[in-house]
Amino acid sequence: VGSFLVIYFMFKTMMITYKGIKIAILSDENSKRITIPLKQSLTFQLFFVLYGLTGNPLYDMNCYLPYLMSCVMAWSYYVGHKSRFNR
């Protein structure tokens, strides 16, 4: 049950990041300023998931802390633009 919750939130965060990139590209205001960090966030999230297939990234602080920061970047954009995500 616990691993299912972790995997669910990992993929939910990746989907929110992907939707955020699409929304930022469609909006005209400062799209590069927003899309570049979101793309970096998605890239590191994918790295973390793929590293999880062979190792245990949850106990590797050099990998886990940047992953948490990349998740926070995506969630903060989601919270700030929640009305755009519901379309």
Short mmCIF file of N, CA and C in Angstrom, two decimals:
data_model
loop_
_atom_site.label_atom_id
_atom_site.label_comp_id
_atom_site.label_asym_id
_atom_site.label_seq_id
_atom_site.Cartn_x
_atom_site.Cartn_y
_atom_site.Cartn_z
N VAL A 1 0.83 -1.18 0.00
CA VAL A 1 0.00 0.00 0.00
C VAL A 1 0.88 1.25 0.00
N GLY A 2 1.94 1.24 0.78
CA GLY A 2 2.81 2.41 0.87
C GLY A 2 3.52 2.72 -0.43
N SER A 3 4.00 1.68 -1.10
CA SER A 3 4.71 1.91 -2.35
C SER A 3 3.76 2.41 -3.44
N PHE A 4 2.51 1.96 -3.39
CA PHE A 4 1.52 2.44 -4.35
C PHE A 4 1.31 3.95 -4.20
N LEU A 5 1.25 4.43 -2.97
CA LEU A 5 1.06 5.87 -2.74
C LEU A 5 2.25 6.68 -3.25
N VAL A 6 3.45 6.18 -3.02
CA VAL A 6 4.65 6.88 -3.49
C VAL A 6 4.66 6.94 -5.02
N ILE A 7 4.37 5.82 -5.65
CA ILE A 7 4.36 5.77 -7.11
C ILE A 7 3.25 6.65 -7.68
N TYR A 8 2.09 6.65 -7.02
CA TYR A 8 0.98 7.48 -7.47
C TYR A 8 1.36 8.96 -7.45
N PHE A 9 1.94 9.42 -6.35
CA PHE A 9 2.30 10.84 -6.26
C PHE A 9 3.46 11.20 -7.18
N MET A 10 4.36 10.25 -7.44
CA MET A 10 5.44 10.51 -8.39
C MET A 10 4.87 10.78 -9.78
N PHE A 11 3.96 9.91 -10.23
CA PHE A 11 3.41 10.08 -11.57
C PHE A 11 2.42 11.24 -11.64
N LYS A 12 1.72 11.52 -10.55
CA LYS A 12 0.83 12.69 -10.54
C LYS A 12 1.65 13.97 -10.66
N THR A 13 2.78 14.03 -9.97
CA THR A 13 3.65 15.21 -10.08
C THR A 13 4.22 15.34 -11.48
N MET A 14 4.58 14.22 -12.10
CA MET A 14 5.09 14.28 -13.47
C MET A 14 4.02 14.76 -14.43
N MET A 15 2.78 14.33 -14.25
CA MET A 15 1.69 14.77 -15.12
C MET A 15 1.40 16.26 -14.92
N ILE A 16 1.45 16.73 -13.68
CA ILE A 16 1.23 18.15 -13.40
C ILE A 16 2.35 18.98 -14.03
N THR A 17 3.57 18.48 -13.97
CA THR A 17 4.69 19.20 -14.59
C THR A 17 4.51 19.27 -16.10
N TYR A 18 4.11 18.16 -16.70
CA TYR A 18 3.90 18.14 -18.15
C TYR A 18 2.77 19.08 -18.56
N LYS A 19 1.67 19.07 -17.81
CA LYS A 19 0.57 19.99 -18.11
C LYS A 19 1.01 21.44 -17.91
N GLY A 20 1.83 21.69 -16.90
CA GLY A 20 2.34 23.04 -16.67
C GLY A 20 3.19 23.53 -17.82
N ILE A 21 3.99 22.65 -18.40
CA ILE A 21 4.81 23.02 -19.55
C ILE A 21 3.92 23.38 -20.73
N LYS A 22 2.90 22.58 -20.97
CA LYS A 22 1.99 22.87 -22.07
C LYS A 22 1.26 24.19 -21.86
N ILE A 23 0.81 24.44 -20.64
CA ILE A 23 0.10 25.68 -20.34
C ILE A 23 1.03 26.88 -20.47
N ALA A 24 2.26 26.74 -20.00
CA ALA A 24 3.21 27.85 -20.08
C ALA A 24 3.58 28.16 -21.53
N ILE A 25 3.66 27.15 -22.37
CA ILE A 25 3.97 27.38 -23.78
C ILE A 25 2.81 28.10 -24.47
N LEU A 26 1.59 27.72 -24.12
CA LEU A 26 0.42 28.35 -24.76
C LEU A 26 0.20 29.78 -24.30
N SER A 27 0.62 30.10 -23.09
CA SER A 27 0.48 31.49 -22.64
C SER A 27 1.64 32.30 -23.20
N ASP A 28 1.39 33.53 -23.50
CA ASP A 28 2.40 34.36 -24.17
C ASP A 28 3.36 35.04 -23.22
N GLU A 29 2.98 35.23 -21.97
CA GLU A 29 3.80 36.03 -21.06
C GLU A 29 4.99 35.22 -20.51
N ASN A 30 6.15 35.60 -20.87
CA ASN A 30 7.41 35.05 -20.33
C ASN A 30 7.43 33.52 -20.37
N SER A 31 7.09 32.93 -21.49
CA SER A 31 7.00 31.48 -21.55
C SER A 31 8.35 30.80 -21.33
N LYS A 32 9.44 31.39 -21.84
CA LYS A 32 10.75 30.77 -21.64
C LYS A 32 11.19 30.83 -20.19
N ARG A 33 10.82 31.89 -19.51
CA ARG A 33 11.20 32.03 -18.10
C ARG A 33 10.54 30.95 -17.24
N ILE A 34 9.41 30.45 -17.69
CA ILE A 34 8.69 29.44 -16.92
C ILE A 34 8.96 28.04 -17.46
N THR A 35 9.02 27.88 -18.78
CA THR A 35 9.14 26.54 -19.34
C THR A 35 10.50 25.91 -19.09
N ILE A 36 11.56 26.68 -19.10
CA ILE A 36 12.89 26.10 -18.91
C ILE A 36 13.02 25.43 -17.53
N PRO A 37 12.66 26.09 -16.42
CA PRO A 37 12.72 25.39 -15.13
C PRO A 37 11.76 24.21 -15.04
N LEU A 38 10.58 24.32 -15.67
CA LEU A 38 9.65 23.18 -15.63
C LEU A 38 10.18 22.00 -16.44
N LYS A 39 10.84 22.28 -17.56
CA LYS A 39 11.45 21.19 -18.34
C LYS A 39 12.59 20.54 -17.57
N GLN A 40 13.39 21.35 -16.88
CA GLN A 40 14.45 20.78 -16.05
C GLN A 40 13.85 19.95 -14.92
N SER A 41 12.75 20.41 -14.36
CA SER A 41 12.07 19.68 -13.30
C SER A 41 11.57 18.33 -13.81
N LEU A 42 10.95 18.32 -14.99
CA LEU A 42 10.45 17.07 -15.56
C LEU A 42 11.60 16.12 -15.87
N THR A 43 12.70 16.66 -16.38
CA THR A 43 13.86 15.83 -16.69
C THR A 43 14.41 15.16 -15.43
N PHE A 44 14.53 15.90 -14.34
CA PHE A 44 15.06 15.29 -13.14
C PHE A 44 14.06 14.31 -12.53
N GLN A 45 12.78 14.58 -12.67
CA GLN A 45 11.78 13.62 -12.18
C GLN A 45 11.86 12.30 -12.95
N LEU A 46 12.05 12.40 -14.27
CA LEU A 46 12.22 11.18 -15.06
C LEU A 46 13.49 10.44 -14.67
N PHE A 47 14.58 11.17 -14.44
CA PHE A 47 15.81 10.55 -13.98
C PHE A 47 15.59 9.81 -12.66
N PHE A 48 14.87 10.44 -11.74
CA PHE A 48 14.62 9.84 -10.43
C PHE A 48 13.82 8.55 -10.56
N VAL A 49 12.80 8.56 -11.43
CA VAL A 49 11.99 7.36 -11.62
C VAL A 49 12.81 6.26 -12.27
N LEU A 50 13.61 6.61 -13.28
CA LEU A 50 14.43 5.60 -13.94
C LEU A 50 15.53 5.08 -13.01
N TYR A 51 16.09 5.94 -12.19
CA TYR A 51 17.09 5.50 -11.21
C TYR A 51 16.44 4.59 -10.17
N GLY A 52 15.16 4.81 -9.90
CA GLY A 52 14.44 3.96 -8.96
C GLY A 52 14.25 2.54 -9.46
N LEU A 53 14.38 2.32 -10.77
CA LEU A 53 14.27 0.97 -11.31
C LEU A 53 15.49 0.13 -10.98
N THR A 54 16.65 0.76 -10.81
CA THR A 54 17.87 0.00 -10.57
C THR A 54 18.46 0.22 -9.18
N GLY A 55 18.19 1.34 -8.58
CA GLY A 55 18.75 1.65 -7.27
C GLY A 55 17.66 2.09 -6.32
N ASN A 56 18.05 2.64 -5.21
CA ASN A 56 17.09 3.14 -4.24
C ASN A 56 17.35 4.63 -4.02
N PRO A 57 16.71 5.49 -4.82
CA PRO A 57 16.98 6.92 -4.72
C PRO A 57 16.39 7.58 -3.48
N LEU A 58 15.48 6.91 -2.78
CA LEU A 58 14.86 7.51 -1.61
C LEU A 58 15.85 7.70 -0.47
N TYR A 59 16.91 6.90 -0.43
CA TYR A 59 17.90 7.02 0.64
C TYR A 59 19.18 7.68 0.19
N ASP A 60 19.24 8.13 -1.04
CA ASP A 60 20.41 8.82 -1.57
C ASP A 60 20.12 10.32 -1.53
N MET A 61 20.66 11.01 -0.54
CA MET A 61 20.36 12.43 -0.35
C MET A 61 20.80 13.29 -1.53
N ASN A 62 21.86 12.91 -2.22
CA ASN A 62 22.31 13.68 -3.38
C ASN A 62 21.31 13.61 -4.52
N CYS A 63 20.45 12.63 -4.50
CA CYS A 63 19.44 12.47 -5.54
C CYS A 63 18.06 12.88 -5.04
N TYR A 64 17.77 12.62 -3.78
CA TYR A 64 16.43 12.84 -3.24
C TYR A 64 16.11 14.32 -3.03
N LEU A 65 17.03 15.10 -2.52
CA LEU A 65 16.77 16.51 -2.28
C LEU A 65 16.53 17.30 -3.58
N PRO A 66 17.33 17.12 -4.63
CA PRO A 66 17.00 17.80 -5.89
C PRO A 66 15.66 17.33 -6.47
N TYR A 67 15.32 16.06 -6.25
CA TYR A 67 14.01 15.57 -6.71
C TYR A 67 12.89 16.30 -5.97
N LEU A 68 13.03 16.47 -4.68
CA LEU A 68 12.01 17.19 -3.92
C LEU A 68 11.89 18.64 -4.40
N MET A 69 13.02 19.27 -4.68
CA MET A 69 12.98 20.65 -5.17
C MET A 69 12.31 20.72 -6.54
N SER A 70 12.55 19.74 -7.40
CA SER A 70 11.90 19.75 -8.71
C SER A 70 10.40 19.51 -8.58
N CYS A 71 9.99 18.71 -7.61
CA CYS A 71 8.56 18.51 -7.37
C CYS A 71 7.91 19.78 -6.84
N VAL A 72 8.61 20.48 -5.97
CA VAL A 72 8.08 21.73 -5.41
C VAL A 72 7.93 22.78 -6.51
N MET A 73 8.85 22.81 -7.47
CA MET A 73 8.73 23.75 -8.58
C MET A 73 7.44 23.50 -9.35
N ALA A 74 7.15 22.24 -9.63
CA ALA A 74 5.95 21.91 -10.39
C ALA A 74 4.69 22.21 -9.59
N TRP A 75 4.68 21.83 -8.33
CA TRP A 75 3.48 22.05 -7.50
C TRP A 75 3.25 23.54 -7.25
N SER A 76 4.31 24.32 -7.12
CA SER A 76 4.10 25.75 -6.90
C SER A 76 3.51 26.40 -8.14
N TYR A 77 3.94 25.99 -9.33
CA TYR A 77 3.33 26.51 -10.56
C TYR A 77 1.87 26.07 -10.65
N TYR A 78 1.60 24.85 -10.24
CA TYR A 78 0.23 24.33 -10.26
C TYR A 78 -0.68 25.13 -9.32
N VAL A 79 -0.22 25.41 -8.13
CA VAL A 79 -1.02 26.15 -7.16
C VAL A 79 -1.25 27.58 -7.63
N GLY A 80 -0.26 28.18 -8.22
CA GLY A 80 -0.38 29.56 -8.70
C GLY A 80 -1.27 29.70 -9.92
N HIS A 81 -1.41 28.66 -10.71
CA HIS A 81 -2.19 28.73 -11.95
C HIS A 81 -3.25 27.61 -11.98
N LYS A 82 -3.86 27.33 -10.87
CA LYS A 82 -4.80 26.22 -10.77
C LYS A 82 -5.99 26.38 -11.71
N SER A 83 -6.44 27.59 -11.96
CA SER A 83 -7.59 27.78 -12.84
C SER A 83 -7.26 27.39 -14.29
N ARG A 84 -6.01 27.53 -14.70
CA ARG A 84 -5.62 27.14 -16.06
C ARG A 84 -5.54 25.63 -16.21
N PHE A 85 -5.25 24.90 -15.13
CA PHE A 85 -5.11 23.45 -15.20
C PHE A 85 -6.46 22.76 -15.34
N ASN A 86 -7.53 23.37 -14.89
CA ASN A 86 -8.83 22.74 -14.91
C ASN A 86 -9.55 22.83 -16.25
N ARG A 87 -8.94 23.44 -17.22
CA ARG A 87 -9.57 23.56 -18.54
C ARG A 87 -9.52 22.28 -19.29
#
